Amino acid sequence: MAKYTTTISEDTRQRIHALQKKMRFSSFIRKAIDVFVEELEKNPKLEPKNFIITVKVK
C-alpha cells in the first residue's frame, strides 16, 4: 500500500490535536479520502476549488 504525505499548517495541526480524545480523526479522514477518490474517478477534471465537503447528520 502506498503512503502519501502532505504538509499541513501549524494552525490546522493544533486544531486537530485539540479535538476530543475520543474522536477517531483517522476514521473521518479515511472516509473523506474514499469519497474524494470516488468523485475523481467520476470526474477526473475536478479541481480543489470545485470540491466541497458537506456533512449529513442522520
GROMACS .gro file of C-alpha atoms in nm:
model
   58
    1MET     CA    1   0.000   0.000   0.000
    2ALA     CA    2   0.136   0.340  -0.096
    3LYS     CA    3   0.162   0.607   0.168
    4TYR     CA    4   0.106   0.968   0.079
    5THR     CA    5   0.202   1.262   0.292
    6THR     CA    6   0.146   1.633   0.273
    7THR     CA    7   0.220   1.928   0.491
    8ILE     CA    8  -0.048   2.098   0.697
    9SER     CA    9  -0.038   2.436   0.859
   10GLU     CA   10   0.063   2.465   1.222
   11ASP     CA   11  -0.281   2.608   1.299
   12THR     CA   12  -0.452   2.303   1.147
   13ARG     CA   13  -0.221   2.067   1.334
   14GLN     CA   14  -0.304   2.235   1.664
   15ARG     CA   15  -0.675   2.225   1.590
   16ILE     CA   16  -0.655   1.850   1.519
   17HIS     CA   17  -0.472   1.791   1.847
   18ALA     CA   18  -0.735   1.997   2.031
   19LEU     CA   19  -1.019   1.768   1.920
   20GLN     CA   20  -1.179   1.546   2.181
   21LYS     CA   21  -0.961   1.245   2.252
   22LYS     CA   22  -1.247   1.002   2.190
   23MET     CA   23  -1.289   1.132   1.834
   24ARG     CA   24  -1.136   0.894   1.582
   25PHE     CA   25  -0.990   1.153   1.344
   26SER     CA   26  -0.825   0.892   1.122
   27SER     CA   27  -1.164   0.727   1.057
   28PHE     CA   28  -1.304   1.057   0.932
   29ILE     CA   29  -1.001   1.114   0.710
   30ARG     CA   30  -1.025   0.763   0.560
   31LYS     CA   31  -1.392   0.821   0.473
   32ALA     CA   32  -1.316   1.165   0.325
   33ILE     CA   33  -1.039   1.017   0.108
   34ASP     CA   34  -1.270   0.736  -0.013
   35VAL     CA   35  -1.533   0.991  -0.117
   36PHE     CA   36  -1.271   1.213  -0.279
   37VAL     CA   37  -1.129   0.925  -0.487
   38GLU     CA   38  -1.479   0.819  -0.597
   39GLU     CA   39  -1.551   1.173  -0.716
   40LEU     CA   40  -1.218   1.192  -0.902
   41GLU     CA   41  -1.298   0.862  -1.075
   42LYS     CA   42  -1.631   1.008  -1.190
   43ASN     CA   43  -1.482   1.344  -1.289
   44PRO     CA   44  -1.104   1.348  -1.345
   45LYS     CA   45  -1.115   1.722  -1.424
   46LEU     CA   46  -1.225   1.802  -1.070
   47GLU     CA   47  -1.009   2.069  -0.907
   48PRO     CA   48  -0.969   2.160  -0.539
   49LYS     CA   49  -1.159   2.486  -0.587
   50ASN     CA   50  -1.459   2.285  -0.717
   51PHE     CA   51  -1.458   2.023  -0.442
   52ILE     CA   52  -1.679   2.098  -0.142
   53ILE     CA   53  -1.719   1.868   0.156
   54THR     CA   54  -2.061   1.871   0.321
   55VAL     CA   55  -2.194   1.691   0.625
   56LYS     CA   56  -2.517   1.498   0.653
   57VAL     CA   57  -2.633   1.416   1.005
   58LYS     CA   58  -2.863   1.116   1.032
   0.00000   0.00000   0.00000
